Every structure is written in structure tokens, then in C-alpha cells.
XYZ file of C-alpha atoms in Angstrom:
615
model
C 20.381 -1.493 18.555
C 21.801 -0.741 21.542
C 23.897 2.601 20.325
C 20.216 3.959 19.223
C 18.318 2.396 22.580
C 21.469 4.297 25.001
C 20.552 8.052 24.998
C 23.338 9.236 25.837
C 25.093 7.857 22.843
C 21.907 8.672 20.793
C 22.777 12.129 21.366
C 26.693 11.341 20.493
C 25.875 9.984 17.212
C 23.390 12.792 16.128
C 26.038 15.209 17.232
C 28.444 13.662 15.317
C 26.180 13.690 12.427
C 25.176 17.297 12.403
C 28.862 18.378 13.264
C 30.231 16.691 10.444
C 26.225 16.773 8.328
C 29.100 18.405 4.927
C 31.650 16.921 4.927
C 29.954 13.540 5.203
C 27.531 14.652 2.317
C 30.608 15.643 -0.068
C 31.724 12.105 0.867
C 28.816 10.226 -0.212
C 27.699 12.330 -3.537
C 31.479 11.389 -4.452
C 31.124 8.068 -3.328
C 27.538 7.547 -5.277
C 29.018 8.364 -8.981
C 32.399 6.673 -8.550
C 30.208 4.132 -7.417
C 28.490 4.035 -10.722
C 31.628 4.708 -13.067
C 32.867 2.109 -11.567
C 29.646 -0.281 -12.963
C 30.842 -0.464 -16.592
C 34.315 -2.022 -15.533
C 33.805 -5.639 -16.278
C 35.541 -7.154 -13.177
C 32.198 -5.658 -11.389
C 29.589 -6.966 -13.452
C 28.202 -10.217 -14.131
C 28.579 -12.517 -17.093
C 24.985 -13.369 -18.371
C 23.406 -16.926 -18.126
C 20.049 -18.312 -19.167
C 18.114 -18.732 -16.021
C 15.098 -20.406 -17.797
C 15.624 -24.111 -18.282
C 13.444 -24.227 -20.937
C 15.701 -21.840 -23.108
C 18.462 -23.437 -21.637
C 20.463 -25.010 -24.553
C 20.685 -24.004 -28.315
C 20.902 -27.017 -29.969
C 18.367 -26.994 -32.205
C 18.692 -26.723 -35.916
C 17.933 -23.590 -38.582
C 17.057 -24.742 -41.814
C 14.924 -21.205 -43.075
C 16.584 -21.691 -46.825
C 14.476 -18.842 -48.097
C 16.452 -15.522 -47.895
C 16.771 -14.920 -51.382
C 12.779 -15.260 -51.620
C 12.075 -12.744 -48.999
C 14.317 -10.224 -50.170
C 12.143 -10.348 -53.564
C 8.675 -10.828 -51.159
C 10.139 -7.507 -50.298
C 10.483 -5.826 -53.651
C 7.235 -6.967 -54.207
C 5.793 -5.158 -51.033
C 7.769 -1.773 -51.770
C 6.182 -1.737 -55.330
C 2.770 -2.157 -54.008
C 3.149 0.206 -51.321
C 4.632 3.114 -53.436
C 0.913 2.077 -56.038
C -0.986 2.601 -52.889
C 0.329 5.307 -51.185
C 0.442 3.582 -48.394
C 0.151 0.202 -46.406
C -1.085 -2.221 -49.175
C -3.475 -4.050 -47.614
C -5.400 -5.983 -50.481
C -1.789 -7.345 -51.339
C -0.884 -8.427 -47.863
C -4.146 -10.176 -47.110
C -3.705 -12.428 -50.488
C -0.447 -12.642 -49.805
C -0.707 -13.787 -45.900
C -3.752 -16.312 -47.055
C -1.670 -17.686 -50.084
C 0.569 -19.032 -46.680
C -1.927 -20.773 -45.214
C -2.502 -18.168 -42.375
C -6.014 -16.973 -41.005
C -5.494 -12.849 -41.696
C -7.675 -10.279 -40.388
C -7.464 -6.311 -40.672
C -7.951 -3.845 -37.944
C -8.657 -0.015 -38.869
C -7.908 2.876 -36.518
C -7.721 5.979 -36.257
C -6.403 9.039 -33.919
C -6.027 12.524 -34.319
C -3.113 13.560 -32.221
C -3.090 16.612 -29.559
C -0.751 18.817 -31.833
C 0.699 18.037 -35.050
C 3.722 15.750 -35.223
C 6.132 18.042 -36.723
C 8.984 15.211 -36.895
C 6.776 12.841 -38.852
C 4.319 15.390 -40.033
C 1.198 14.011 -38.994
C -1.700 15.293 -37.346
C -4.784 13.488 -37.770
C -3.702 9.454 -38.956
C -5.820 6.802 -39.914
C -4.348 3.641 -41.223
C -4.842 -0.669 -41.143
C -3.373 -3.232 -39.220
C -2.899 -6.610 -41.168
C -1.802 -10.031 -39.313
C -2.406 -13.202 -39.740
C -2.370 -16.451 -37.416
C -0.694 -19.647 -37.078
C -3.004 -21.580 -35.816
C -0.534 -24.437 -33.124
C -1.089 -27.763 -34.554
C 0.322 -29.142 -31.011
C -1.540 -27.201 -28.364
C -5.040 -26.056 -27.132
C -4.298 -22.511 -28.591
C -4.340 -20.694 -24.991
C -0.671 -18.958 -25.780
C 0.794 -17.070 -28.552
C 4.430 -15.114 -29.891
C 4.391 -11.839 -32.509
C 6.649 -11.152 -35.218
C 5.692 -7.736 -35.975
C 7.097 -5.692 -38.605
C 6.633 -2.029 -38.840
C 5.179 -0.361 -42.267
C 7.022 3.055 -42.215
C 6.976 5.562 -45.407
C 9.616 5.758 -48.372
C 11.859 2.530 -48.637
C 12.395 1.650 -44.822
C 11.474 -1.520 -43.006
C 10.492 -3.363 -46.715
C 12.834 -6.249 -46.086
C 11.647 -6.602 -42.628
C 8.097 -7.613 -43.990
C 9.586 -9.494 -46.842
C 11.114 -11.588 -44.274
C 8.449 -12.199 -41.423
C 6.378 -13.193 -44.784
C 9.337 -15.833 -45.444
C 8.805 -16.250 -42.447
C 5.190 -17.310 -42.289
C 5.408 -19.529 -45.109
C 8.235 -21.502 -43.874
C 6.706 -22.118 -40.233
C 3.312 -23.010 -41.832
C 5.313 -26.095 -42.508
C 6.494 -27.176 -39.494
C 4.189 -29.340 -37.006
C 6.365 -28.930 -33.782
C 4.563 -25.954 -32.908
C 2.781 -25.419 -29.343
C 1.857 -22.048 -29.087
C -0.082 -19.608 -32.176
C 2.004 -17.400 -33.841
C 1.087 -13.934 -34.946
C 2.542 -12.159 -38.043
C 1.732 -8.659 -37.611
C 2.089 -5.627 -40.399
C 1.303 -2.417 -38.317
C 0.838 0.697 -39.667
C 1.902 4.288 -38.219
C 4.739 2.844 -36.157
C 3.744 3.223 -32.585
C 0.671 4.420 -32.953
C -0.618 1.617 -35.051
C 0.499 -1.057 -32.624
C -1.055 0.728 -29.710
C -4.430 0.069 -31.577
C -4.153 -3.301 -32.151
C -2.701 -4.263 -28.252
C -5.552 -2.233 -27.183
C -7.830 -4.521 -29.358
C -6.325 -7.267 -28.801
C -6.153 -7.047 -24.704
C -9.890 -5.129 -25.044
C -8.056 -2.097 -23.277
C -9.045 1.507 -24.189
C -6.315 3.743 -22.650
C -5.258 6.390 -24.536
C -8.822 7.036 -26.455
C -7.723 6.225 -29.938
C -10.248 4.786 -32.046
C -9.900 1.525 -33.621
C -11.946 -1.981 -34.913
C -12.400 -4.543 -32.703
C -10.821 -7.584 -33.705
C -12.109 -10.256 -35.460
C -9.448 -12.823 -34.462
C -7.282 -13.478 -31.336
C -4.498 -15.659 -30.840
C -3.791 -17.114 -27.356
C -2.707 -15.176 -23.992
C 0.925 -13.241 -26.102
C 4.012 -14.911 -23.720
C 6.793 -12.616 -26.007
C 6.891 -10.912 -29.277
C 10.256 -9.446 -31.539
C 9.962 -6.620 -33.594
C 12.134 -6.904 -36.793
C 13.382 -3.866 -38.691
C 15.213 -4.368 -41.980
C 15.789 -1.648 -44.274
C 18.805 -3.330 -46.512
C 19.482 -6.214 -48.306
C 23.020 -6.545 -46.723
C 23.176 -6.161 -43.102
C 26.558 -6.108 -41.170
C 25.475 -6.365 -37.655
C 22.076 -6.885 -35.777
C 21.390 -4.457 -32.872
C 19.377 -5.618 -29.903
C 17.120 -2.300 -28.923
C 15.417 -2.749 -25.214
C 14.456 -0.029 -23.533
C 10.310 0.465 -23.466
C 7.784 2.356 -21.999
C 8.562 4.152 -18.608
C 12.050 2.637 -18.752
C 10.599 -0.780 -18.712
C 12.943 -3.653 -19.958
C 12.221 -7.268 -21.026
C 13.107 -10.072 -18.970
C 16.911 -10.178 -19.205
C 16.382 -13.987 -20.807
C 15.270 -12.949 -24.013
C 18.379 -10.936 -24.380
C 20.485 -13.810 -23.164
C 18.335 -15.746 -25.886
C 18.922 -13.333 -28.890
C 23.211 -13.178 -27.610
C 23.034 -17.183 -27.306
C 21.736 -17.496 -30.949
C 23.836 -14.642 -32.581
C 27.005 -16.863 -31.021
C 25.680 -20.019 -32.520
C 25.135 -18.445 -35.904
C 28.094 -16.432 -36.207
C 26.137 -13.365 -36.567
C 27.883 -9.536 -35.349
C 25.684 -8.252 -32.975
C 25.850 -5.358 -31.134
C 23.642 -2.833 -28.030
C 23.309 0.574 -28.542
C 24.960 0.440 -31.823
C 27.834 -0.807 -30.033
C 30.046 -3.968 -30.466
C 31.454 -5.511 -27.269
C 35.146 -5.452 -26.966
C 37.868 -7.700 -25.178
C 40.050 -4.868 -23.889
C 38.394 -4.119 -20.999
C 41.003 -3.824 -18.694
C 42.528 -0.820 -20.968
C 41.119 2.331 -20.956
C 39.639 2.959 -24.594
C 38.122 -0.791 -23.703
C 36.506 0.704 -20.339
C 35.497 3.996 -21.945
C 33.628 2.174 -24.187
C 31.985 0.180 -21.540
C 30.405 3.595 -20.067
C 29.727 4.669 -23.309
C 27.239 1.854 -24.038
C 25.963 1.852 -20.734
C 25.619 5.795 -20.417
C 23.489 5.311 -23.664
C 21.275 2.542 -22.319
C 20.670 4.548 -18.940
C 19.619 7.705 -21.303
C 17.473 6.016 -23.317
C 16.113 4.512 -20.262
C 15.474 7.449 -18.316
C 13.651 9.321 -21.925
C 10.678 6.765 -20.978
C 9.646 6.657 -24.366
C 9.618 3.512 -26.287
C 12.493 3.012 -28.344
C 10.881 0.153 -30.235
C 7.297 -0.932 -31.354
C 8.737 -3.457 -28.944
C 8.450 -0.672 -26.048
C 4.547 -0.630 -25.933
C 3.567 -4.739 -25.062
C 5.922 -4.338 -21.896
C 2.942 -2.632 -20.576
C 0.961 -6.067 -20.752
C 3.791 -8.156 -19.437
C 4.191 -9.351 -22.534
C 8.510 -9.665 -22.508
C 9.367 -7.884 -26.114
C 12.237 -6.455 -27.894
C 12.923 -5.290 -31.241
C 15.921 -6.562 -33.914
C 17.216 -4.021 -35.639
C 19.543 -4.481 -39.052
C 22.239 -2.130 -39.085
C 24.291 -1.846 -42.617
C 27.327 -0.185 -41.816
C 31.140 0.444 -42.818
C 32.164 -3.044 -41.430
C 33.245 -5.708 -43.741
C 31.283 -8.443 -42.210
C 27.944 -9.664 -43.675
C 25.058 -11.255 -42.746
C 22.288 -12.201 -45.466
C 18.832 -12.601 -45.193
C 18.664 -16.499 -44.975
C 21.454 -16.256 -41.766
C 18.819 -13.448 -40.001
C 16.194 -15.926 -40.778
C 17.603 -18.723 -39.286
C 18.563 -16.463 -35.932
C 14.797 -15.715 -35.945
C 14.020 -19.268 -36.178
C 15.884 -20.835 -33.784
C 14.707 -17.928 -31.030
C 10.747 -18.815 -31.578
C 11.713 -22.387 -31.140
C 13.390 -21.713 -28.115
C 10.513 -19.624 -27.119
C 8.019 -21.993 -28.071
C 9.399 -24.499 -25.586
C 8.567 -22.502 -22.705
C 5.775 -23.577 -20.173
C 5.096 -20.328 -17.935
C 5.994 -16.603 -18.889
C 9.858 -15.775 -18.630
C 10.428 -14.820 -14.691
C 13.176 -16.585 -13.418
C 16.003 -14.153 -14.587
C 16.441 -10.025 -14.096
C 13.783 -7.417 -14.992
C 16.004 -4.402 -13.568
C 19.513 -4.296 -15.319
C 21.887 -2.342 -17.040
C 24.197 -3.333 -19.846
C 27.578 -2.594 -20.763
C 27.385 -5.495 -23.516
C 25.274 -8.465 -24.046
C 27.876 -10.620 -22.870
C 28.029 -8.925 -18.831
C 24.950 -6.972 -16.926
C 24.564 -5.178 -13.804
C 21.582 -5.968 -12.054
C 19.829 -3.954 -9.256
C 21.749 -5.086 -6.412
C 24.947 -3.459 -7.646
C 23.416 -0.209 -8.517
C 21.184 0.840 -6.293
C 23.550 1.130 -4.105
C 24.938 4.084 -5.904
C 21.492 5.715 -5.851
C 21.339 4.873 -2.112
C 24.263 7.225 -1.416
C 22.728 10.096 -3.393
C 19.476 9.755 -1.609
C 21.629 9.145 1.801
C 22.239 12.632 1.607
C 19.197 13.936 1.558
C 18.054 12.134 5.055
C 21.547 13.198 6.652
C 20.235 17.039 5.520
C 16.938 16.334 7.149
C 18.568 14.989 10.272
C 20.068 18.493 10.513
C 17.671 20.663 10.011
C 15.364 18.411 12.909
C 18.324 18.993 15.163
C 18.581 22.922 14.373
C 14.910 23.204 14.653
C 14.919 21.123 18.054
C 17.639 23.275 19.673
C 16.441 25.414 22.116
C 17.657 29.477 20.899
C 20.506 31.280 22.415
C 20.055 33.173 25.043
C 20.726 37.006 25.325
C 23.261 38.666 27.479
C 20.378 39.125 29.943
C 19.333 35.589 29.979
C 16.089 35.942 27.686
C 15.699 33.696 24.792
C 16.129 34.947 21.669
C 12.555 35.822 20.941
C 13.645 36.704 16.957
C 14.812 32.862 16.897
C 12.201 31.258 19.085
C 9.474 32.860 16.849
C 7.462 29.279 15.175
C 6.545 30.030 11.568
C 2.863 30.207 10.564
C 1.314 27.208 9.126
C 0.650 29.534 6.185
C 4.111 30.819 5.713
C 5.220 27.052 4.696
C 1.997 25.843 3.096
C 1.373 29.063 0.548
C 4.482 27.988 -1.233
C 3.581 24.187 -1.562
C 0.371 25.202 -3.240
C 1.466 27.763 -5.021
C 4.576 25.588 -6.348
C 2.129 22.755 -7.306
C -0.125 25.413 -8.726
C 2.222 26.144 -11.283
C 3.391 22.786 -12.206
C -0.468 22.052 -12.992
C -0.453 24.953 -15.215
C 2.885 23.900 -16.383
C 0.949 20.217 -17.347
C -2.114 21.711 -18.559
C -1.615 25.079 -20.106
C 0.294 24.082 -23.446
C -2.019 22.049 -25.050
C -5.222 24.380 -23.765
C -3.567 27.224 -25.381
C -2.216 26.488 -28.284
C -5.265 27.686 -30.058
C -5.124 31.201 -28.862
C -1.034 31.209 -29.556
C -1.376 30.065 -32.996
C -4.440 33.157 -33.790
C -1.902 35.885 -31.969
C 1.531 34.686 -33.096
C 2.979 33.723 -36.441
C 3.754 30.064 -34.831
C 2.285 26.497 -35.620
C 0.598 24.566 -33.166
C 3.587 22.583 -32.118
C 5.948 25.330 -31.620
C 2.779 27.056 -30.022
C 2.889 23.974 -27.061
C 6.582 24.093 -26.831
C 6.873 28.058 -26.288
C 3.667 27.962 -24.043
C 5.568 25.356 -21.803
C 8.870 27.202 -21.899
C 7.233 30.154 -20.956
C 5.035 29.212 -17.768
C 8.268 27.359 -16.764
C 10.273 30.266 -16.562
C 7.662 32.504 -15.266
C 7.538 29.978 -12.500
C 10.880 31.256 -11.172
C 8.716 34.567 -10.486
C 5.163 33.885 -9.214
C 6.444 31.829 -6.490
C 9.178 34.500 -5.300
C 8.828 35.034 -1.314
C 5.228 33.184 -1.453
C 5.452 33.163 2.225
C 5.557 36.644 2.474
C 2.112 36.574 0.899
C -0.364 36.068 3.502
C 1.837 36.069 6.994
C 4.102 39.128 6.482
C 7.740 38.870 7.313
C 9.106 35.182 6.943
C 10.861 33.765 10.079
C 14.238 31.559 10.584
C 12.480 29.056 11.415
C 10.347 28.958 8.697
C 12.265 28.613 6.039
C 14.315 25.602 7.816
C 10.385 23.968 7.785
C 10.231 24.696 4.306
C 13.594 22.924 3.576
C 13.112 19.980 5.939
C 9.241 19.632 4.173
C 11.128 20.061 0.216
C 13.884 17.628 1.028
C 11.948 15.285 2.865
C 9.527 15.443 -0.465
C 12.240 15.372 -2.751
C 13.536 11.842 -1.114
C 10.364 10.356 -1.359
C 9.626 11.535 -4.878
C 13.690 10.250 -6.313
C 13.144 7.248 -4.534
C 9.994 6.106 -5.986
C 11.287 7.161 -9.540
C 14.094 5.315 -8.913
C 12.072 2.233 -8.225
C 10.361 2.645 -11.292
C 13.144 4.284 -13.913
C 16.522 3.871 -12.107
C 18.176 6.112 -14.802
C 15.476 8.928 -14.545
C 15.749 8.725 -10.822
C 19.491 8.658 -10.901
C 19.900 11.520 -13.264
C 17.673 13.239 -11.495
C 19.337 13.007 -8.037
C 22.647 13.758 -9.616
C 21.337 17.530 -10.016
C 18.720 17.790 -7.133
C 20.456 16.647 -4.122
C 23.309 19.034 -4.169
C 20.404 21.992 -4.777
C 18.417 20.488 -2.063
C 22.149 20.194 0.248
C 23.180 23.544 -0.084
C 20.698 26.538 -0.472
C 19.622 28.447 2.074
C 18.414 32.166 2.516
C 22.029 33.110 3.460
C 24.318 32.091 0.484
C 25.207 34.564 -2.100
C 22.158 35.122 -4.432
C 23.295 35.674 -7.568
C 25.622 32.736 -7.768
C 23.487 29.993 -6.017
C 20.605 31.600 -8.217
C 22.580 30.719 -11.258
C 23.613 27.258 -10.018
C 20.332 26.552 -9.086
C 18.949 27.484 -12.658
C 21.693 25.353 -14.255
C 21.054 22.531 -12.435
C 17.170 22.809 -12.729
C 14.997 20.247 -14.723
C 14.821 22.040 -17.951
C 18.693 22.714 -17.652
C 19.141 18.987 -17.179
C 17.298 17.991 -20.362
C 19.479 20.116 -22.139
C 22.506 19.172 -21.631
C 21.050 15.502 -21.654
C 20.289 16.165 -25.383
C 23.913 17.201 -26.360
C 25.693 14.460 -23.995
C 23.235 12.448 -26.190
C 24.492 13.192 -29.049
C 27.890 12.706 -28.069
C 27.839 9.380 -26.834
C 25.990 8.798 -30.268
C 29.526 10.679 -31.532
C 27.003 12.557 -33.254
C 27.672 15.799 -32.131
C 25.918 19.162 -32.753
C 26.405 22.635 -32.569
C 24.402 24.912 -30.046
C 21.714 26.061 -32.830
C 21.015 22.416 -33.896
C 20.694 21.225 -30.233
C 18.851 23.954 -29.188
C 16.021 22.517 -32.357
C 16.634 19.324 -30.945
C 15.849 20.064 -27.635
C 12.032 21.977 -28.789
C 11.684 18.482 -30.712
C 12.396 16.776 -27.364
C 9.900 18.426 -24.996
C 6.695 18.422 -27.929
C 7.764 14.401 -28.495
C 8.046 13.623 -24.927
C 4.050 15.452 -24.247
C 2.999 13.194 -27.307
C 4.159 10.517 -25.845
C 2.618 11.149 -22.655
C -0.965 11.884 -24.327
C -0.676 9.070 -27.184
C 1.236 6.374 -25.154
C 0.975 6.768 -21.165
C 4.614 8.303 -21.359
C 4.998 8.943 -17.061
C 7.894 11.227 -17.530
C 6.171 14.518 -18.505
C 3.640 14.534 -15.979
C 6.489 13.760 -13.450
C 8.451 16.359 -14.092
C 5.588 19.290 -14.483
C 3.496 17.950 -11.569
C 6.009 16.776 -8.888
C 9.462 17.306 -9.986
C 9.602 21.179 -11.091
C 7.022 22.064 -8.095
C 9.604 20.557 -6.040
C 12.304 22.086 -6.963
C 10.662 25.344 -7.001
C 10.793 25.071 -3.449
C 14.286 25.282 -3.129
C 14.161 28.258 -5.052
C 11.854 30.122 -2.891
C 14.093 28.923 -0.060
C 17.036 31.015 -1.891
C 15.723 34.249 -1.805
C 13.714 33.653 1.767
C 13.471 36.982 3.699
């Protein structure tokens, strides 16, 4: 305190700082993504525990004997579904009552913005079936979900053959203290919106749906399960949800703990964990699992049905059976028995899970990293951005040079207008509204005056008032106070990065990865433009490292950490798919990331860009 509260070495440290403001920014950028390469390396991160004594010990024993059973329950749903065309819902009722469950149905309904090219659906209706265990142990104030997804063709029909195994074999057991739901949605996502909106009374996306007719207790956690062979050679754990949010780090801990016990290969991201991490295949594949779990992350859509009960506290993650190349096995009895022992472990518990992580990364289930190790990284990105500030303050606090008669410099003491700096904000913001609202308001009049559909009508309508963004705000400050000053446009940048600090570091609060990709292409723009670097060039840098650039080239780094990759043409069709699903998901789900990006994000970075060509 006493180097800020001495003004004489006040002034020595802000000199310092300013005098050295670059190379000091080069440091830390440098410093902030060693910072998180350095992450995946396991000597850094943490082994994971079980913080929640309830959970605390595995030694309980599976006896589900009825693989076999479900696998046929689930030849038995496929054939009815491919008779009704659909979710068969007559079947599933008699079939959920013949177990002793109480089984209600919930119809919806929602006719989507713009047709969902990827699943080609437009307006969907369809019927939620699930049935209750009613706790014989209990007052009936708490609940878990199995859900299992209905999806088209022959996916997902082991899945319900098994939660209906399931169902019949816990009907049996009196140890129970909590209700269990077994839940059949229809329409993916969209189907288990409706029936958390039901269930919780909620109405937040304006789909319509039946109320319904029986509730369970307050939901403490739910698994999604999502079978789509008889032979399954690994079980993936998939995490990521809504706005980036992730479950309670127990229930991972819980689902690693019981795949130990049970000798069954599970894997994240598709990835099995390896014991070579001090070589460098061992560490590249460290930062390949956690580069896909911070992508996924920063998407914010759900990756899961799992993805949309997050939003209702409700800790959730989805199983996933993976039948691969690998030699090892697992049949339907051993998945059973995994899904057993976790609901008995869950049933044990006495408050919500809270005690252990709810912002993490993982480079396996076996080590995390939780948000004391990498915020830091963020924190040096976003360190630059204040350091900038600092130096503009100074530049605009320094009195101007003098002339050789003594005058001030009246070109440099000249204060910019009020309008000069606040024309571009609005304008800027102006056009990330239109960005926002345009595309769906227009896709109408696209479709009746081009040969395009309605979906690549949104897509092109979005591309379009993006790019013309680059022009309309061009020299905005020009626009009602004539000739722009020098010190206006050092306002302007000390206003943008100022903003642009604030905006990546309540992202980052919320979506670490979005905020962290984010900075790793905005705070160099924000560091170095200014009216008097070569155009062309820093016009071209700017545009690659601009939002829309950014999702591009997240799309084929994507794909190859999937080591699926793709050639230009097919990423290019993957990248359209990309911005129409990520405006569904904002207008069917509550998806934050569009509306970020047009409203805030693009706006923002727009500023820089009338900074660059400043006259």
C-alpha cells in the first residue's frame, strides 16, 4: 500500500508501466496459454475424490440379473415403434403399468422458428411417457430420473429396453427413500424441455404442452442413458449442458467410482485415459480431451438431454454406449448393474450434491482442474487489457507538446465531442440488434425473392448484415462532428477495451471456455489497433481474428480433435449448420451464446474496427 499511497513512486510505477505497456503485454498473452497448455499435464491437476460422505464408499452390491430380458424389452419396443411411426405410447403405458409403476403421458407441441434442416423438422408434436416409483421408505418430497431418449430409425431402443429392466427390477426392492422417475421422451431435447417445464410449472421458451397429471418429489439428480447396440465396448460420460453448465463434479466421481468397481471401460469425450502421461503422445492426448471438453463447453448447447435440468439445479449427466473397434465388452446385465449401484448411491444422499466442484475441466475422469488453476490463465489475458487502459489514461492525461514558440499544440489539445465517441457505440450496437433480430424477421421475404429455404434464408440473412457491419459503421464519428480528433479515437479505445474487459470477464464467469476462446482472439485486436498501423494488413488480421472467423476455424479444429477431419467445402456446410443450430438453440432452449455474440460481442468488436480506419 504504501508504493500506491507515495506519489512519487505512484508516478514511477505508472511510468514504468506505460514505458514498458508491450512488451509486458507480449509477456502475459504468452504467459496466459502456456499457462493453460500446461493444465492437461497431470503433475498440475488434481486426482478426483468423492467429497460427499454420503456417496462416499461403493460397497454395495449389483444383483440387476436381467440383461438378456431388456435387450428383448428392446426388440419389442423397436417393433412397436416402426407399427406406429413413432413413439408407441399405448405399448409403453401397458408395459410401464405391467411393472407396477403409476404412468402418465404428457403431449406437446412446438413449431420451431425455421425448419430444422439437420433433423428435418419444423412443426413437432409428440408424447412424453413416465412412470413413478412411488419410495416405500420416505415421505415422497425427493425424486431421481432415468430418462431415455425415443429418437427415429433403430437408435436409443436398448436404452429403453433397459431403464424398463430397469423399472421392473427396482419395483422390487424396499430400500428405497426417494421416488424414482422412468421417463420415455420424445423429440430429444425438445421433448424433455416440455416435460421439465411441466413438471417445475415453468413456461420459458413458449412451447405448448399438458400439464401433468403426476409429480414425483423435488428431482435431486437424473442420468440420461443412450444405448443403441446390444454389445457395447466402452461407456462415455457426456457433461457439458446448457450455457456451459456442468454437474456437480461428484456425480462424475460417482459414475468413475462404479465403472472401477465393475470393471467396465469408460471413457470422456470418446476418450480413454492413459498412463503415459509423462510422454508426449500421453500429454497430447491429455489436451486433446480437454481441448474437446472446453469446445463443447464454450458451444453452450446441451450436449445431452442431460444438458437441459442443469437449468433447475437438478445435477444431471447422460451415459452414453459406445460400440467400437476395441475388443473389450460390456453386456447389458454389467451396464445394469453400473446403473444400479449409482441410484443407490444417490439414493443415500440427504441434501442436493454441493460439497465438491461445479467449475472444472477434465483431462480424464481420473484428474480435474478446477477454477483455481485456470482462471489464472484467463486472468493474464484479461491483465492485458487493464495494462492497455492504463496507457491510454496516461496518454490522454499528458499535457500536449509544446511548439517551438511555447504554445500548446492546439491540434493535440483539441477534446473530442461527446458525439464523436458515442455515434459509434450506438451505431455498433445498432447493428448487432439487427444482427439478433433481422434473420428470423426476414426470412419470409428471402425465401419469396430467392430460390433458398427458410433455414438457409436465416443463415445468409445473418451472414450478410454481419459483413455489411464492417461498412455502416466506417468513420461513424465523422458522421455528425466532422473531422475526428487524436484524442478521440484514444476515448474510443479506452471506452471499447474497458467494455471488452468487462464483457470477457463476465463470460468467463459464466462459460470459462467461451470467455477464454474469446479473449484468445480479442485482446490482441483490442492491444494493437490504432488509426496509425498499416490498413490493409491490420484490416485483414482484424477480420481473421473476428467472431465469425473464430467460429470457423473452431468448427474444423473441432473436427480434428474428433480426428474427424474435413475438407474446406464440407466445413464450410458445417459451419451454416452451426450458426442456424446455435439460433435454435437460443429460441427453443435459452441458448446465451447467440445473443452474446450479436448483441455485445460483435458490437464490441466493431469498435475496434472503426478505431482502424479513424481519420
Amino acid at each position: 500500500m504504501g508504493l500506491l499511497s507515495d506519489p512519487n513512486r505512484r508516478r514511477a510505477l505508472i511510468s514504468m508501466l506505460t514505458r514498458l505497456n508491450a512488451p509486458i503485454c507480449v509477456v502475459c498473452y504468452m504467459a496466459g496459454v502456456a499457462w493453460f497448455m500446461g493444465l492437461a499435464f497431470e503433475p498440475f491437476t488434481l486426482r478426483t475424490y468423492m467429497s460427499e460422505n454420503a456417496m462416499g464408499s461403493t460397497m454395495v452390491e449389483e444383483r440387476f440379473p436381467s440383461g438378456e430380458r431388456a435387450l428383448a424389452t428392446g426388440r419389442e419396443f423397436s417393433a412397436h415403434k416402426k407399427r406406429a411411426g413413432g413413439m408407441p405410447v399405448d405399448w409403453l403405458v401397458k408395459t410401464m403399468q405391467a411393472r407396477g409403476l403409476e404412468v402418465f403421458t404428457q403431449r406437446f407441441s412446438r413449431t420451431l422458428p425455421f425448419p430444422d434442416e439437420n433433423k428435418e423438422r419444423y412443426m413437432v408434436k409428440g408424447t412424453n411417457v413416465y412412470g413413478i416409483l412411488r419410495a416405500p421408505r420416505a415421505p415422497r418430497t425427493e425424486a431421481l430420473v432415468l430418462s431415455a431418449p425415443c429418437t427415429p430409425g433403430d437408435n436409443n431402443n436398448q436404452a429403453v429396453g433397459l431403464l424398463l429392466g430397469l423399472a421392473q427390477y427396482f419395483r422390487n426392492q424396499i430400500f428405497w427413500a426417494k421416488d424414482i422417475i422412468f421417463l420415455v421422451n420424445e423429440h430429444d431435447l425438445i421433448g424433455m424441455q416440455a416435460w421439465l417445464e411441466g413438471y417445475h410449472h415453468t413456461n420459458t421458451t413458449g412451447m405448448d404442452w399438458s400439464p401433468l397429471q403426476g409429480r414425483g418429489g423435488s428431482i435431486q439428480a437424473a442420468l440420461s442413458l443412450e444405448l443403441s447396440s446390444d454389445v457395447i465396448t466402452s461407456m462415455d460420460l457426456v457433461l457439458e449442458g446448457l450455457n456451459g453448465q456442468l454437474p456437480n463434479l461428484d456425480l462424475a466421481n460417482l459414475f468413475y467410482a462404479f465403472c472401477q468397481k465393475i470393471g467396465v471401460l469408460c471413457t470422456i469425450q470418446g476418450k480413454l485415459q492413459r498412463n503415459d502421461w509423462d510422454s508426449v503422445s500421453g500429454y497430447s492426448h491429455s489436451v486433446q480431451t480437454m481441448m474437446l471438453m472446453v469446445m463443447k463447453q464454450a458451444s453452450g448447447r446441451p450436449w445431452g438431454d442431460h444438458g437441459l435440468f442443469l437449468r433447475y439445479h437438478i445435477e444431471a449427466a447422460t451415459i452414453r454406449g459406445i460400440n467400437s473397434f476395441r475388443q473389450y465388452k460390456t453386456d447389458a446385465t454389467t451396464i445394469g448393474r453400473l446403473l444400479e449401484g449409482m441410484y443407490r448411491k444417490l439414493n443415500n444422499l440427504l441434501e442436493r450434491l454441493h460439497q465438491s466442484y461445479f467449475f472444472y475441466l477434465m483431462p480424464s475422469l481420473s484428474h480435474f482442474v478446477s477454477i483455481g488453476y485456470y482462471m489464472p490463465a484467463f486472468g493474464l489475458l484479461a491483465v492485458i487489457l487493464l495494462l492497455r487502459a492504463l496507457d491510454l489514461w496516461v496518454q490522454l492525461a499528458t499535457p500536449p507538446p509544446r511548439t517551438e514558440d511555447g504554445v500548446p499544440d492546439t491540434e493535440q489539445m483539441s477534446s473530442p465531442g461527446v458525439l464523436s465517441v458515442l455515434t459509434p457505440l450506438v451505431i455498433s450496437h445498432l447493428t448487432g440488434a439487427a444482427l439478433y433480430t433481422l434473420p428470423i424477421q426476414f426470412q419470409e421475404m428471402a425465401v419469396e425473392h430467392f430460390p433458398v429455404s427458410e433455414t438457409e434464408a436465416v443463415v445468409l440473412t445473418a451472414i450478410a448484415v454481419y459483413t455489411a457491419g464492417l461498412a455502416l459503421p466506417h468513420n461513424t464519428h465523422r458522421l455528425l462532428s466532422g473531422e475526428g480528433t487524436e484524442q478521440g479515437w484514444k476515448v474510443l479505445k479506452l471506452v471499447a477495451v474497458l467494455y471488452l474487459a468487462v464483457l470477457l470477464g463476465c463470460t468467463a464467469l459464466i462459460n470459462f471456455s467461451l470467455g477464454f476462446i474469446l479473449a484468445l482472439t480479442l485482446v490482441p485486436v483490442a492491444a494493437f489497433v490504432t488509426p496509425h498501423v498499416p490498413k490493409v494488413l491490420s484490416a485483414f488480421i482484424l477480420v481473421i481474428l473476428s467472431p465469425a472467423c473464430t467460429l470457423l476455424f473452431s468448427v474444423f479444429f473441432f473436427q480434428e480433435l474428433q480426428e474427424v477431419p474435413t475438407s474446406f467445402q464440407e466445413g464450410w456446410l458445417l459451419y451454416l449448420s452451426v450458426i442456424s443450430q446455435g439460433i435454435l438453440d437460443h429460441f427453443l432452449y435459452g441458448s446465451l451464446v447467440y445473443p452474446l455474440i450479436a448483441l455485445l460481442v460483435y458490437p464490441c468488436w466493431l469498435l475496434f474496427w472503426n478505431i482502424l480506419f479513424w481519420k
